[in-house]
Amino acid sequence: DIFGRLVQDHDKHRALIAMIEETTSGEPEQRKMLFEEFVKEVQAHANAEDQALWSSVLREPSATDDARHAVAEHKELDKLMADLAARDYSSPGWLRRFAALKEEYLHHVGEEEQEQFVAAEKVLSDKDLKYIQKVFERRKKEEKAAAKIEKKIRLK
């Protein structure tokens, strides 16, 4: 089902996070490669999820807050990823910044998996769920093929 498919992607993202955390400042190319794969995967997933799942959930007034919250968190993650992509991968501070992204990401997927997907499933029909899965799979491939690594230092 679509929710299992989304969690499957989350699991892949968690595995990439673990691999990135294992890199050292002396491995900037490895860190960069893994991070760029993480960014492309997360962006493709989030964009496809917004287009397939959350756009469908927005039709149901009782679930619009969950959908809006999920989409807003996707945009926040984009900003954190762009900030990290713009920084020196060999810097000792890079992993500290990455830890903040990891915390945001894990918070986000925890909410989705434990709350938002459960609420969405209650308002979507079986027909909706099949349609969402088809759209998600198609859009994710297209989004990943078009993914670009944005680099933008974030000033807080």
Short mmCIF file of C-alpha atoms in Angstrom, two decimals:
data_model
loop_
_atom_site.label_atom_id
_atom_site.label_comp_id
_atom_site.label_asym_id
_atom_site.label_seq_id
_atom_site.Cartn_x
_atom_site.Cartn_y
_atom_site.Cartn_z
CA ASP A 1 0.00 0.00 0.00
CA ILE A 2 1.02 3.63 -0.40
CA PHE A 3 1.80 4.16 3.30
CA GLY A 4 4.07 1.12 3.38
CA ARG A 5 5.76 2.44 0.24
CA LEU A 6 6.34 5.84 1.85
CA VAL A 7 7.80 4.22 4.98
CA GLN A 8 10.06 2.12 2.73
CA ASP A 9 11.52 5.39 1.39
CA HIS A 10 11.86 6.76 4.93
CA ASP A 11 13.85 3.64 5.85
CA LYS A 12 16.17 4.23 2.89
CA HIS A 13 16.64 7.84 4.02
CA ARG A 14 17.43 6.70 7.58
CA ALA A 15 20.05 4.30 6.17
CA LEU A 16 21.65 7.14 4.18
CA ILE A 17 21.71 9.28 7.34
CA ALA A 18 23.55 6.52 9.18
CA MET A 19 26.10 6.20 6.35
CA ILE A 20 26.67 9.96 6.28
CA GLU A 21 27.24 9.99 10.04
CA GLU A 22 29.94 7.35 9.61
CA THR A 23 31.99 9.59 7.30
CA THR A 24 34.92 11.60 8.61
CA SER A 25 36.21 15.08 7.72
CA GLY A 26 38.95 13.27 5.80
CA GLU A 27 36.34 11.78 3.43
CA PRO A 28 34.71 14.88 1.95
CA GLU A 29 34.04 13.24 -1.44
CA GLN A 30 32.32 10.22 0.16
CA ARG A 31 30.31 12.53 2.44
CA LYS A 32 29.32 14.74 -0.49
CA MET A 33 28.26 11.76 -2.63
CA LEU A 34 26.12 10.27 0.15
CA PHE A 35 24.63 13.63 1.09
CA GLU A 36 23.73 14.46 -2.51
CA GLU A 37 22.03 11.05 -2.85
CA PHE A 38 20.14 11.76 0.39
CA VAL A 39 19.04 15.20 -0.87
CA LYS A 40 17.85 13.88 -4.24
CA GLU A 41 16.00 10.99 -2.61
CA VAL A 42 14.33 13.18 0.04
CA GLN A 43 13.37 15.91 -2.43
CA ALA A 44 11.97 13.47 -5.00
CA HIS A 45 10.07 11.65 -2.25
CA ALA A 46 8.70 14.84 -0.66
CA ASN A 47 7.66 16.42 -3.96
CA ALA A 48 5.95 13.23 -5.13
CA GLU A 49 4.30 12.82 -1.72
CA ASP A 50 3.01 16.41 -1.82
CA GLN A 51 1.60 15.93 -5.32
CA ALA A 52 0.11 12.50 -4.77
CA LEU A 53 -0.85 12.18 -1.11
CA TRP A 54 -1.12 15.60 0.46
CA SER A 55 -2.91 17.21 -2.50
CA SER A 56 -5.56 14.45 -2.18
CA VAL A 57 -5.80 14.83 1.60
CA LEU A 58 -6.32 18.61 1.23
CA ARG A 59 -9.76 17.88 -0.29
CA GLU A 60 -10.93 16.66 3.13
CA PRO A 61 -11.41 19.62 5.52
CA SER A 62 -10.83 17.51 8.65
CA ALA A 63 -7.33 16.57 7.48
CA THR A 64 -6.04 19.80 5.93
CA ASP A 65 -3.94 20.75 8.97
CA ASP A 66 -1.92 17.52 8.72
CA ALA A 67 -1.36 18.02 4.99
CA ARG A 68 -0.31 21.66 5.38
CA HIS A 69 2.00 20.76 8.26
CA ALA A 70 3.72 17.99 6.26
CA VAL A 71 4.20 20.23 3.21
CA ALA A 72 5.60 23.06 5.37
CA GLU A 73 8.09 20.67 6.97
CA HIS A 74 9.20 19.51 3.51
CA LYS A 75 10.03 23.14 2.66
CA GLU A 76 11.95 23.57 5.93
CA LEU A 77 13.99 20.43 5.19
CA ASP A 78 14.80 21.85 1.73
CA LYS A 79 16.30 24.95 3.37
CA LEU A 80 18.40 22.89 5.79
CA MET A 81 19.68 20.67 2.97
CA ALA A 82 20.56 23.68 0.77
CA ASP A 83 22.51 25.18 3.67
CA LEU A 84 24.53 22.00 4.20
CA ALA A 85 25.17 21.57 0.46
CA ALA A 86 26.71 25.06 0.39
CA ARG A 87 29.19 24.28 3.18
CA ASP A 88 32.62 22.64 3.22
CA TYR A 89 32.12 18.87 3.51
CA SER A 90 35.55 18.49 5.14
CA SER A 91 34.75 20.96 7.91
CA PRO A 92 34.48 19.44 11.40
CA GLY A 93 31.34 21.55 11.92
CA TRP A 94 29.59 19.98 8.94
CA LEU A 95 28.47 16.90 10.89
CA ARG A 96 27.18 19.11 13.73
CA ARG A 97 24.98 20.94 11.23
CA PHE A 98 23.99 17.62 9.71
CA ALA A 99 22.87 16.47 13.18
CA ALA A 100 20.34 19.34 13.21
CA LEU A 101 19.01 18.24 9.81
CA LYS A 102 18.83 14.64 11.02
CA GLU A 103 16.81 15.71 14.07
CA GLU A 104 14.35 17.69 11.91
CA TYR A 105 14.07 14.85 9.41
CA LEU A 106 13.47 12.16 12.03
CA HIS A 107 10.90 14.37 13.79
CA HIS A 108 9.12 14.88 10.46
CA VAL A 109 8.97 11.23 9.41
CA GLY A 110 7.99 10.22 12.95
CA GLU A 111 4.98 12.53 12.77
CA GLU A 112 4.07 11.30 9.31
CA GLU A 113 4.33 7.62 10.18
CA GLN A 114 2.68 7.78 13.61
CA GLU A 115 0.05 10.49 13.11
CA GLN A 116 -0.42 11.98 9.65
CA PHE A 117 -0.53 8.75 7.62
CA VAL A 118 -2.99 7.26 10.13
CA ALA A 119 -5.25 10.33 9.84
CA ALA A 120 -4.95 10.38 6.03
CA GLU A 121 -5.87 6.71 5.73
CA LYS A 122 -9.14 7.43 7.57
CA VAL A 123 -10.27 10.04 5.03
CA LEU A 124 -9.13 8.39 1.79
CA SER A 125 -11.05 5.73 -0.11
CA ASP A 126 -9.48 2.56 -1.52
CA LYS A 127 -9.79 4.13 -4.97
CA ASP A 128 -7.94 7.23 -3.71
CA LEU A 129 -5.17 5.09 -2.23
CA LYS A 130 -4.62 3.18 -5.49
CA TYR A 131 -4.57 6.42 -7.47
CA ILE A 132 -2.15 8.04 -4.98
CA GLN A 133 0.23 5.09 -5.23
CA LYS A 134 0.28 5.29 -9.04
CA VAL A 135 0.86 9.03 -9.02
CA PHE A 136 3.54 8.77 -6.33
CA GLU A 137 5.57 6.16 -8.24
CA ARG A 138 5.40 8.11 -11.50
CA ARG A 139 6.14 11.49 -9.91
CA LYS A 140 9.00 10.20 -7.76
CA LYS A 141 10.87 8.92 -10.82
CA GLU A 142 10.31 12.21 -12.64
CA GLU A 143 11.27 14.29 -9.59
CA LYS A 144 14.46 12.32 -8.96
CA ALA A 145 15.52 12.65 -12.60
CA ALA A 146 15.01 16.42 -12.37
CA ALA A 147 16.48 16.87 -8.87
CA LYS A 148 19.09 19.57 -8.41
CA ILE A 149 21.25 20.24 -5.39
CA GLU A 150 20.53 23.78 -4.28
CA LYS A 151 23.34 25.49 -2.36
CA LYS A 152 22.30 28.38 -0.16
CA ILE A 153 23.85 29.37 3.15
CA ARG A 154 21.14 29.93 5.71
CA LEU A 155 21.66 32.88 8.01
CA LYS A 156 19.73 32.62 11.24
#
